Amino acid sequence: MGKVQMYRLVSLVLAAIALIAIVESLVGVLGFEPLALVATLATVLVACVVANRVMALLFRVRPHTESSIITGLLLFFLFFPTTDGQELLTVALVAAIAVASKYVLAWRGRHIFNPAAIGAVIITLTGLNASVWWVGTPVLLPAVAIGALLVLYRTRQLPMGLTFIVLATVVVTIVQSSFGLALPDALVYALGSTPLVFLAGFMLSEPLTLPPRLWQRLALAGIVALLFSIPFSVGPLYSSPELALVVGNLLAFLVGQRRGLSLSFERATKLTPSTTEFVFSSKRPVSFRAGQYIELSIPHPGADSSGTRRVFSIASAPSNPHEVRVGVRMGESPSSFKRALASLKPSQSVRANLVAGDFLLPGDASKPVLLVAGGIGITPFISQLEHDAAAGVSRDLVLVYAIRAHEEFAYSEALQRLGVRVVLIAPREPDSLTDSWTYAGSGRLTGELIEEQVPDVRERIAFVSGPPRLVGAVRTALRRLKVRRIVTDAFSGY
């Protein structure tokens, strides 16, 4: 799944569910006319794309077409399918409002609300239309559930999504039971006749409207679940899925990064034959913690499935908040995004949409730590090690680093300067090893090798970063060694 960019996956899954809905209507399973579904779908898609182009011209930015398509697909499932011309006009209006919200209801370049949700709230307040969330129907639940699982897994939001689904299901079941519905029927109603699974998988999970830390996201999921499940009304506002999400978006904005970032490209430096470090500067200080990641946006023509936005671990330290460095493996056949990244000119502006992540070393520096990196997975560790050095923090720390070729030893000079104890796994021994480095051979990175080189591994907190396959294998090996706490940071698709 890492080969499919996140936004592309969401649009493909939503399109598949829309197609399933049309097929179900053709065979009489779904209670809407096929023509009404097609007309509504075409209306919201065209309206979103056109509105996005218009707003991009007004604000002098390059339009992100795939984002507007996702907004249109979401709105398709929220409003009653129709062929009535006047009703289609109101659907087109809500689509335009939703897209405009990304530009107008924004703070320093960062939109605050989920576009589809805020569009639904605004159009409901006008009385011109109202959302019905017809996607919450038993016949679509299997497709929605599978699609939501794929999206939550790919975006690493499964804990948050499951928290929302479980809590919302429990509370809706309790509420419906209090209204006299039998418990089994109330449970079926919660899962099959409300859009809670759809909301969790495709709207609550939108990265740009989430807080940066996992515990904050879990808390947000709980708050939105309660607002979603418990009936209430405040003046003209009444409980609805979109209002619950909009309130959650506002809370996330208050605790998260409150503005988009404009970075200026400075230079690119070859780390190894296959990896490059890209350095950016920022007039405003970039607030991040060592080990977190940043999402860069580089619109470019001919974008492939990698899209125009990518996530990279930050290699620089927070002690220099005006500089952001990322290490990137370019490979023999780089994606269109990487080619666009490599073609940047000095002083060219690049957009950074968010900074987030929980791959953070313990606040208590007395706890011994094991770092395990594969290839360019070394980047978050460089940030952490540089940060500790700048702060004068000393840890009992050992780094196990696996590379595919001896010349692929990224950041070797930084590791030598920082005096880090390194256990290196490479096809052959480097020409020179410092006193704190150990060559552990050319074999696979196994639990036995880690235990041999780090005998007290069970007493350490383990942090693992690298390609998903390596991270999964090392995590399994460490669990077999009875390592009590393992924190992983698998990167996908770049």
Short mmCIF file of C-alpha atoms in Angstrom, two decimals:
data_model
loop_
_atom_site.label_atom_id
_atom_site.label_comp_id
_atom_site.label_asym_id
_atom_site.label_seq_id
_atom_site.Cartn_x
_atom_site.Cartn_y
_atom_site.Cartn_z
CA MET A 1 0.00 0.00 0.00
CA GLY A 2 2.97 2.29 0.41
CA LYS A 3 3.19 2.50 -3.39
CA VAL A 4 -0.15 4.33 -3.47
CA GLN A 5 0.00 7.91 -2.22
CA MET A 6 -2.39 8.69 0.62
CA TYR A 7 -4.63 11.14 -1.25
CA ARG A 8 -4.78 8.85 -4.26
CA LEU A 9 -5.84 5.94 -2.05
CA VAL A 10 -8.66 7.97 -0.49
CA SER A 11 -9.98 9.10 -3.87
CA LEU A 12 -9.79 5.58 -5.32
CA VAL A 13 -11.59 4.01 -2.35
CA LEU A 14 -14.34 6.66 -2.34
CA ALA A 15 -14.77 6.24 -6.11
CA ALA A 16 -15.06 2.47 -5.65
CA ILE A 17 -17.78 2.90 -3.00
CA ALA A 18 -19.62 5.33 -5.29
CA LEU A 19 -19.48 2.78 -8.11
CA ILE A 20 -20.76 0.05 -5.78
CA ALA A 21 -23.65 2.32 -4.76
CA ILE A 22 -24.59 2.89 -8.41
CA VAL A 23 -24.45 -0.85 -9.14
CA GLU A 24 -26.59 -1.60 -6.08
CA SER A 25 -29.15 0.94 -7.24
CA LEU A 26 -29.24 -0.67 -10.69
CA VAL A 27 -30.06 -4.07 -9.19
CA GLY A 28 -32.60 -2.60 -6.79
CA VAL A 29 -30.66 -3.13 -3.55
CA LEU A 30 -30.11 0.57 -2.82
CA GLY A 31 -33.25 2.68 -2.70
CA PHE A 32 -32.15 5.49 -5.04
CA GLU A 33 -32.57 5.92 -8.77
CA PRO A 34 -29.32 5.30 -10.67
CA LEU A 35 -29.81 8.49 -12.65
CA ALA A 36 -30.15 10.50 -9.41
CA LEU A 37 -26.88 9.06 -8.13
CA VAL A 38 -25.04 9.79 -11.37
CA ALA A 39 -26.47 13.32 -11.64
CA THR A 40 -25.56 14.20 -8.05
CA LEU A 41 -22.10 12.70 -8.37
CA ALA A 42 -21.39 14.60 -11.58
CA THR A 43 -22.68 17.84 -10.04
CA VAL A 44 -20.53 17.75 -6.92
CA LEU A 45 -17.39 16.71 -8.80
CA VAL A 46 -17.69 19.40 -11.47
CA ALA A 47 -18.64 22.04 -8.90
CA CYS A 48 -15.70 21.16 -6.63
CA VAL A 49 -13.12 21.12 -9.41
CA VAL A 50 -14.35 24.39 -10.95
CA ALA A 51 -14.61 26.12 -7.57
CA ASN A 52 -11.11 24.96 -6.70
CA ARG A 53 -9.70 26.39 -9.94
CA VAL A 54 -11.47 29.70 -9.33
CA MET A 55 -10.29 29.99 -5.72
CA ALA A 56 -6.74 29.04 -6.72
CA LEU A 57 -6.72 31.85 -9.29
CA LEU A 58 -8.05 34.34 -6.73
CA PHE A 59 -5.47 33.34 -4.13
CA ARG A 60 -2.69 32.89 -6.72
CA VAL A 61 -1.81 29.31 -5.82
CA ARG A 62 -1.61 26.12 -7.84
CA PRO A 63 -4.85 24.11 -7.45
CA HIS A 64 -4.71 20.66 -5.88
CA THR A 65 -7.25 18.88 -8.08
CA GLU A 66 -7.21 15.56 -6.27
CA SER A 67 -8.14 17.25 -3.00
CA SER A 68 -11.19 18.85 -4.63
CA ILE A 69 -12.19 15.48 -6.10
CA ILE A 70 -12.05 13.92 -2.62
CA THR A 71 -14.24 16.73 -1.28
CA GLY A 72 -16.74 16.12 -4.08
CA LEU A 73 -16.85 12.38 -3.44
CA LEU A 74 -17.43 12.97 0.27
CA LEU A 75 -20.29 15.38 -0.42
CA PHE A 76 -21.84 12.85 -2.80
CA PHE A 77 -22.46 10.54 0.16
CA LEU A 78 -23.81 13.29 2.41
CA PHE A 79 -26.65 14.80 0.38
CA PHE A 80 -29.83 13.25 -0.99
CA PRO A 81 -29.33 12.05 -4.58
CA THR A 82 -31.65 13.87 -6.96
CA THR A 83 -32.30 14.82 -10.57
CA ASP A 84 -34.25 17.96 -9.64
CA GLY A 85 -32.49 20.98 -11.13
CA GLN A 86 -33.08 23.30 -8.18
CA GLU A 87 -31.84 20.74 -5.67
CA LEU A 88 -28.79 20.04 -7.80
CA LEU A 89 -28.04 23.76 -7.74
CA THR A 90 -28.01 23.71 -3.93
CA VAL A 91 -25.72 20.68 -4.02
CA ALA A 92 -23.40 22.59 -6.35
CA LEU A 93 -23.58 25.53 -3.92
CA VAL A 94 -22.54 23.41 -0.96
CA ALA A 95 -19.68 22.03 -3.05
CA ALA A 96 -18.50 25.57 -3.80
CA ILE A 97 -18.79 26.53 -0.12
CA ALA A 98 -16.82 23.45 0.92
CA VAL A 99 -13.97 24.19 -1.48
CA ALA A 100 -13.94 27.90 -0.65
CA SER A 101 -13.64 27.08 3.06
CA LYS A 102 -10.13 25.72 2.45
CA TYR A 103 -9.06 29.17 1.30
CA VAL A 104 -11.28 31.48 3.34
CA LEU A 105 -11.65 29.66 6.68
CA ALA A 106 -7.91 29.30 7.03
CA TRP A 107 -5.24 30.66 9.32
CA ARG A 108 -1.84 31.50 7.85
CA GLY A 109 -2.27 29.03 5.03
CA ARG A 110 -3.78 26.18 7.02
CA HIS A 111 -7.47 25.36 6.61
CA ILE A 112 -9.22 24.74 9.90
CA PHE A 113 -12.25 22.61 9.04
CA ASN A 114 -12.93 19.51 7.00
CA PRO A 115 -14.32 21.10 3.81
CA ALA A 116 -17.22 18.69 3.32
CA ALA A 117 -18.27 18.95 6.98
CA ILE A 118 -18.17 22.76 7.18
CA GLY A 119 -19.97 22.97 3.84
CA ALA A 120 -22.75 20.77 5.21
CA VAL A 121 -23.00 22.87 8.39
CA ILE A 122 -23.22 26.15 6.48
CA ILE A 123 -25.78 24.96 3.93
CA THR A 124 -27.94 23.56 6.74
CA LEU A 125 -27.89 26.92 8.56
CA THR A 126 -29.08 28.65 5.36
CA GLY A 127 -32.03 26.27 5.12
CA LEU A 128 -31.37 25.68 1.41
CA ASN A 129 -30.46 22.02 1.92
CA ALA A 130 -29.50 19.61 4.65
CA SER A 131 -27.23 16.59 4.85
CA VAL A 132 -28.75 13.12 5.17
CA TRP A 133 -25.58 10.98 5.19
CA TRP A 134 -27.27 8.30 3.09
CA VAL A 135 -23.96 6.41 3.06
CA GLY A 136 -24.99 5.09 6.50
CA THR A 137 -26.95 2.13 5.18
CA PRO A 138 -26.45 -1.60 5.79
CA VAL A 139 -26.01 -2.46 2.09
CA LEU A 140 -22.97 -0.18 1.81
CA LEU A 141 -21.46 -1.05 5.19
CA PRO A 142 -19.14 -3.86 3.94
CA ALA A 143 -17.59 -1.63 1.27
CA VAL A 144 -17.36 1.36 3.62
CA ALA A 145 -15.80 -0.75 6.39
CA ILE A 146 -13.15 -2.26 4.09
CA GLY A 147 -12.36 1.13 2.57
CA ALA A 148 -12.15 2.81 5.98
CA LEU A 149 -9.80 0.10 7.23
CA LEU A 150 -7.49 0.59 4.24
CA VAL A 151 -7.39 4.36 4.68
CA LEU A 152 -6.89 4.28 8.44
CA TYR A 153 -4.11 1.70 8.08
CA ARG A 154 -2.35 3.60 5.29
CA THR A 155 -2.56 6.93 7.14
CA ARG A 156 -1.50 5.32 10.45
CA GLN A 157 -4.71 6.51 12.09
CA LEU A 158 -6.08 3.07 13.00
CA PRO A 159 -5.92 3.63 16.80
CA MET A 160 -7.78 6.92 16.48
CA GLY A 161 -10.35 5.51 14.05
CA LEU A 162 -11.04 2.44 16.18
CA THR A 163 -11.37 4.62 19.29
CA PHE A 164 -14.04 6.68 17.58
CA ILE A 165 -15.87 3.66 16.13
CA VAL A 166 -15.95 1.71 19.41
CA LEU A 167 -16.99 4.64 21.58
CA ALA A 168 -19.57 5.96 19.12
CA THR A 169 -21.04 2.47 18.68
CA VAL A 170 -21.36 1.99 22.44
CA VAL A 171 -22.93 5.40 23.07
CA VAL A 172 -25.34 5.23 20.10
CA THR A 173 -26.40 1.75 21.24
CA ILE A 174 -27.05 3.02 24.76
CA VAL A 175 -28.99 6.05 23.49
CA GLN A 176 -31.15 3.96 21.16
CA SER A 177 -31.78 1.43 23.91
CA SER A 178 -32.98 4.24 26.17
CA PHE A 179 -35.48 5.11 23.44
CA GLY A 180 -36.93 1.58 23.71
CA LEU A 181 -35.01 -0.25 21.01
CA ALA A 182 -33.88 -3.77 21.91
CA LEU A 183 -30.14 -4.00 22.57
CA PRO A 184 -29.29 -6.17 19.50
CA ASP A 185 -31.39 -3.92 17.27
CA ALA A 186 -29.76 -0.83 18.76
CA LEU A 187 -26.31 -2.26 17.99
CA VAL A 188 -27.31 -3.07 14.41
CA TYR A 189 -28.69 0.45 14.06
CA ALA A 190 -25.47 2.00 15.35
CA LEU A 191 -23.23 0.17 12.88
CA GLY A 192 -25.55 -0.20 9.89
CA SER A 193 -27.75 2.88 9.91
CA THR A 194 -25.41 5.65 11.00
CA PRO A 195 -22.36 6.96 9.15
CA LEU A 196 -19.94 6.42 12.06
CA VAL A 197 -17.63 4.06 10.14
CA PHE A 198 -17.61 6.38 7.12
CA LEU A 199 -16.92 9.43 9.30
CA ALA A 200 -14.04 7.70 11.08
CA GLY A 201 -12.38 6.37 7.94
CA PHE A 202 -12.70 9.24 5.50
CA MET A 203 -13.32 12.49 7.39
CA LEU A 204 -12.06 12.35 10.96
CA SER A 205 -8.77 10.97 9.58
CA GLU A 206 -8.00 13.99 7.37
CA PRO A 207 -4.34 14.74 8.31
CA LEU A 208 -4.49 18.52 7.95
CA THR A 209 -7.27 18.84 10.55
CA LEU A 210 -5.70 16.57 13.18
CA PRO A 211 -3.55 17.48 16.20
CA PRO A 212 0.11 16.39 15.99
CA ARG A 213 0.31 13.82 18.81
CA LEU A 214 -1.33 10.41 19.17
CA TRP A 215 -2.78 11.04 22.63
CA GLN A 216 -4.32 14.26 21.33
CA ARG A 217 -5.87 12.37 18.42
CA LEU A 218 -7.31 9.72 20.72
CA ALA A 219 -8.81 12.43 22.92
CA LEU A 220 -10.21 14.13 19.83
CA ALA A 221 -11.77 10.85 18.67
CA GLY A 222 -13.49 10.50 22.05
CA ILE A 223 -14.88 14.05 21.99
CA VAL A 224 -16.17 13.77 18.42
CA ALA A 225 -17.69 10.35 19.21
CA LEU A 226 -19.68 11.81 22.12
CA LEU A 227 -20.85 14.81 20.07
CA PHE A 228 -21.77 12.44 17.25
CA SER A 229 -23.73 10.05 19.47
CA ILE A 230 -25.61 12.19 22.01
CA PRO A 231 -28.57 14.24 20.70
CA PHE A 232 -28.43 17.96 21.52
CA SER A 233 -29.43 21.36 20.20
CA VAL A 234 -28.02 24.83 20.80
CA GLY A 235 -30.05 27.59 19.17
CA PRO A 236 -30.13 26.92 15.42
CA LEU A 237 -27.55 24.16 15.79
CA TYR A 238 -28.50 20.57 16.45
CA SER A 239 -26.51 17.38 16.74
CA SER A 240 -25.25 16.03 13.44
CA PRO A 241 -22.16 14.16 12.23
CA GLU A 242 -20.85 17.23 10.42
CA LEU A 243 -21.25 19.50 13.45
CA ALA A 244 -19.48 16.98 15.69
CA LEU A 245 -16.57 16.88 13.24
CA VAL A 246 -16.40 20.66 12.83
CA VAL A 247 -16.21 21.14 16.62
CA GLY A 248 -13.46 18.51 16.70
CA ASN A 249 -11.59 20.32 13.90
CA LEU A 250 -11.67 23.55 15.88
CA LEU A 251 -10.31 21.84 19.00
CA ALA A 252 -7.54 20.20 16.94
CA PHE A 253 -6.61 23.58 15.48
CA LEU A 254 -6.27 25.09 18.95
CA VAL A 255 -3.76 22.46 20.11
CA GLY A 256 -1.91 21.83 16.85
CA GLN A 257 0.18 23.69 14.30
CA ARG A 258 -1.82 26.84 13.65
CA ARG A 259 -0.36 27.85 10.32
CA GLY A 260 1.03 26.45 7.14
CA LEU A 261 4.74 26.84 6.53
CA SER A 262 6.54 28.42 3.61
CA LEU A 263 10.03 27.00 3.20
CA SER A 264 12.78 28.28 0.95
CA PHE A 265 14.96 25.68 -0.74
CA GLU A 266 18.63 26.21 0.09
CA ARG A 267 20.67 23.28 -1.23
CA ALA A 268 20.86 19.55 -1.85
CA THR A 269 23.77 17.44 -0.59
CA LYS A 270 24.59 13.87 -1.61
CA LEU A 271 24.68 11.67 1.48
CA THR A 272 25.36 8.41 -0.36
CA PRO A 273 25.13 7.31 -4.01
CA SER A 274 21.38 6.74 -3.59
CA THR A 275 20.35 9.29 -0.91
CA THR A 276 20.27 13.06 -0.84
CA GLU A 277 19.69 15.57 1.92
CA PHE A 278 17.52 18.57 1.03
CA VAL A 279 17.91 21.69 3.15
CA PHE A 280 15.22 24.36 3.53
CA SER A 281 15.12 27.60 5.47
CA SER A 282 12.17 29.38 7.05
CA LYS A 283 11.77 33.02 8.05
CA ARG A 284 9.37 31.94 10.78
CA PRO A 285 10.60 29.39 13.32
CA VAL A 286 9.35 25.86 12.58
CA SER A 287 8.00 24.29 15.74
CA PHE A 288 8.69 20.56 15.92
CA ARG A 289 10.07 17.88 18.22
CA ALA A 290 13.04 15.67 17.38
CA GLY A 291 11.76 12.57 15.61
CA GLN A 292 8.67 14.12 14.04
CA TYR A 293 7.86 14.31 10.32
CA ILE A 294 6.87 17.06 7.91
CA GLU A 295 4.59 16.95 4.87
CA LEU A 296 5.97 18.82 1.86
CA SER A 297 3.82 19.95 -1.03
CA ILE A 298 5.38 20.44 -4.48
CA PRO A 299 2.71 20.82 -7.18
CA HIS A 300 4.12 19.70 -10.52
CA PRO A 301 2.80 18.67 -13.93
CA GLY A 302 2.50 15.01 -14.77
CA ALA A 303 2.26 13.86 -11.15
CA ASP A 304 2.23 10.07 -10.88
CA SER A 305 0.58 7.96 -8.16
CA SER A 306 2.97 9.46 -5.62
CA GLY A 307 1.01 12.69 -5.85
CA THR A 308 2.21 16.19 -5.00
CA ARG A 309 2.46 15.84 -1.22
CA ARG A 310 4.87 13.59 0.65
CA VAL A 311 5.83 12.94 4.25
CA PHE A 312 9.48 12.92 5.35
CA SER A 313 11.15 12.52 8.73
CA ILE A 314 12.98 15.68 9.78
CA ALA A 315 16.75 15.19 10.08
CA SER A 316 17.57 18.60 11.57
CA ALA A 317 17.33 19.45 15.25
CA PRO A 318 14.69 21.70 16.84
CA SER A 319 17.55 23.79 18.29
CA ASN A 320 17.76 25.45 14.85
CA PRO A 321 14.06 26.17 14.14
CA HIS A 322 14.81 28.19 11.00
CA GLU A 323 16.29 25.19 9.16
CA VAL A 324 14.58 21.99 8.03
CA ARG A 325 16.61 19.10 6.60
CA VAL A 326 15.18 15.89 5.16
CA GLY A 327 17.05 12.84 3.89
CA VAL A 328 15.52 11.19 0.82
CA ARG A 329 16.37 7.94 -0.95
CA MET A 330 16.20 8.80 -4.64
CA GLY A 331 16.64 5.32 -6.15
CA GLU A 332 17.10 4.43 -9.80
CA SER A 333 13.54 5.28 -10.86
CA PRO A 334 12.41 8.16 -8.64
CA SER A 335 8.78 9.21 -8.48
CA SER A 336 7.57 12.40 -10.11
CA PHE A 337 7.58 14.04 -6.68
CA LYS A 338 11.22 13.17 -6.10
CA ARG A 339 12.12 14.46 -9.55
CA ALA A 340 10.33 17.71 -8.73
CA LEU A 341 12.16 17.84 -5.41
CA ALA A 342 15.52 17.29 -7.13
CA SER A 343 14.81 20.02 -9.68
CA LEU A 344 14.18 22.75 -7.09
CA LYS A 345 16.17 25.94 -7.57
CA PRO A 346 17.79 27.91 -4.71
CA SER A 347 15.28 30.22 -2.98
CA GLN A 348 12.34 28.42 -4.60
CA SER A 349 9.37 28.29 -2.22
CA VAL A 350 7.97 24.97 -1.00
CA ARG A 351 4.83 24.51 1.06
CA ALA A 352 4.86 22.47 4.26
CA ASN A 353 1.35 21.48 5.32
CA LEU A 354 1.87 19.87 8.70
CA VAL A 355 4.38 18.73 11.29
CA ALA A 356 3.39 15.79 13.48
CA GLY A 357 4.44 12.42 14.89
CA ASP A 358 5.04 10.46 18.07
CA PHE A 359 8.45 8.95 17.30
CA LEU A 360 10.00 10.70 20.30
CA LEU A 361 12.75 9.57 22.65
CA PRO A 362 11.81 9.28 26.36
CA GLY A 363 11.68 12.52 28.27
CA ASP A 364 13.54 10.72 31.06
CA ALA A 365 17.10 10.55 29.71
CA SER A 366 18.10 7.99 32.35
CA LYS A 367 16.18 5.25 30.53
CA PRO A 368 18.49 3.16 28.28
CA VAL A 369 17.57 3.23 24.59
CA LEU A 370 18.11 0.99 21.55
CA LEU A 371 17.85 2.59 18.11
CA VAL A 372 17.45 0.33 15.07
CA ALA A 373 17.61 1.91 11.60
CA GLY A 374 17.47 0.59 8.07
CA GLY A 375 18.79 2.73 5.19
CA ILE A 376 17.46 6.28 5.18
CA GLY A 377 15.42 5.38 8.27
CA ILE A 378 18.38 6.90 10.10
CA THR A 379 16.99 10.45 9.57
CA PRO A 380 14.74 10.81 12.67
CA PHE A 381 17.58 9.47 14.84
CA ILE A 382 19.93 12.15 13.51
CA SER A 383 17.43 14.79 14.60
CA GLN A 384 17.14 13.22 18.04
CA LEU A 385 20.88 12.81 18.52
CA GLU A 386 21.62 16.36 17.37
CA HIS A 387 18.91 17.65 19.70
CA ASP A 388 20.32 15.78 22.70
CA ALA A 389 23.80 17.08 21.93
CA ALA A 390 22.58 20.68 21.66
CA ALA A 391 20.65 20.33 24.93
CA GLY A 392 23.56 18.66 26.74
CA VAL A 393 21.53 15.49 27.33
CA SER A 394 23.46 12.25 27.83
CA ARG A 395 21.78 8.87 27.30
CA ASP A 396 22.74 5.22 27.51
CA LEU A 397 22.16 4.66 23.80
CA VAL A 398 23.23 2.24 21.08
CA LEU A 399 22.37 2.41 17.38
CA VAL A 400 22.05 -0.72 15.25
CA TYR A 401 22.26 0.38 11.61
CA ALA A 402 21.64 -1.91 8.62
CA ILE A 403 22.63 -0.79 5.11
CA ARG A 404 22.60 -2.52 1.74
CA ALA A 405 26.08 -1.43 0.67
CA HIS A 406 29.06 -0.07 2.58
CA GLU A 407 28.93 3.17 0.62
CA GLU A 408 25.32 3.71 1.79
CA PHE A 409 26.42 4.70 5.29
CA ALA A 410 24.37 7.91 5.59
CA TYR A 411 25.29 10.56 8.16
CA SER A 412 28.45 8.70 9.15
CA GLU A 413 30.30 11.95 9.85
CA ALA A 414 27.50 13.20 12.11
CA LEU A 415 27.43 9.91 14.03
CA GLN A 416 31.21 10.04 14.44
CA ARG A 417 31.10 13.65 15.62
CA LEU A 418 28.33 12.87 18.11
CA GLY A 419 30.24 9.89 19.51
CA VAL A 420 27.33 7.49 19.09
CA ARG A 421 27.89 3.80 19.73
CA VAL A 422 27.05 2.17 16.38
CA VAL A 423 26.61 -1.49 15.46
CA LEU A 424 26.88 -1.62 11.66
CA ILE A 425 25.47 -4.36 9.43
CA ALA A 426 26.76 -4.03 5.87
CA PRO A 427 27.97 -6.24 2.97
CA ARG A 428 31.57 -5.49 3.95
CA GLU A 429 33.44 -3.74 6.71
CA PRO A 430 34.10 -0.01 6.19
CA ASP A 431 37.68 1.06 5.61
CA SER A 432 37.90 2.59 9.06
CA LEU A 433 35.91 2.16 12.25
CA THR A 434 35.97 4.46 15.24
CA ASP A 435 36.39 3.06 18.74
CA SER A 436 32.63 3.34 19.35
CA TRP A 437 31.64 1.49 16.17
CA THR A 438 31.30 -2.25 15.72
CA TYR A 439 31.04 -4.13 12.43
CA ALA A 440 28.52 -6.96 12.95
CA GLY A 441 28.88 -8.68 9.59
CA SER A 442 26.92 -8.83 6.38
CA GLY A 443 24.02 -11.03 7.46
CA ARG A 444 20.39 -10.21 8.06
CA LEU A 445 19.28 -8.01 10.92
CA THR A 446 17.96 -10.67 13.31
CA GLY A 447 16.99 -10.84 16.95
CA GLU A 448 19.95 -13.09 17.65
CA LEU A 449 22.35 -10.54 16.17
CA ILE A 450 20.80 -7.70 18.20
CA GLU A 451 20.99 -9.75 21.41
CA GLU A 452 24.61 -10.68 20.69
CA GLN A 453 25.65 -7.06 20.12
CA VAL A 454 23.37 -5.54 22.77
CA PRO A 455 23.16 -8.10 25.61
CA ASP A 456 21.00 -5.82 27.79
CA VAL A 457 18.45 -5.28 25.01
CA ARG A 458 15.56 -6.35 27.30
CA GLU A 459 16.26 -3.43 29.62
CA ARG A 460 16.10 -0.88 26.81
CA ILE A 461 13.28 1.00 25.09
CA ALA A 462 13.55 0.13 21.39
CA PHE A 463 12.95 2.57 18.54
CA VAL A 464 12.84 1.16 15.00
CA SER A 465 12.82 3.22 11.79
CA GLY A 466 13.09 2.21 8.15
CA PRO A 467 11.24 0.45 5.33
CA PRO A 468 8.01 -1.27 6.49
CA ARG A 469 9.33 -4.78 5.85
CA LEU A 470 12.42 -4.20 7.99
CA VAL A 471 10.43 -2.49 10.72
CA GLY A 472 7.93 -5.35 10.87
CA ALA A 473 10.65 -8.01 11.02
CA VAL A 474 12.65 -6.19 13.71
CA ARG A 475 9.54 -5.54 15.79
CA THR A 476 8.69 -9.26 15.70
CA ALA A 477 12.26 -10.19 16.62
CA LEU A 478 12.32 -7.75 19.54
CA ARG A 479 9.02 -9.06 20.84
CA ARG A 480 10.46 -12.58 20.84
CA LEU A 481 13.35 -11.24 22.88
CA LYS A 482 10.77 -9.94 25.41
CA VAL A 483 11.64 -6.28 24.85
CA ARG A 484 8.89 -4.55 26.76
CA ARG A 485 8.47 -1.31 24.81
CA ILE A 486 8.94 -0.97 21.05
CA VAL A 487 8.22 2.26 19.16
CA THR A 488 8.16 2.07 15.37
CA ASP A 489 8.36 4.61 12.56
CA ALA A 490 7.84 2.82 9.24
CA PHE A 491 7.94 5.10 6.19
CA SER A 492 5.88 4.15 3.16
CA GLY A 493 6.02 5.06 -0.46
CA TYR A 494 9.18 7.15 -0.73
#
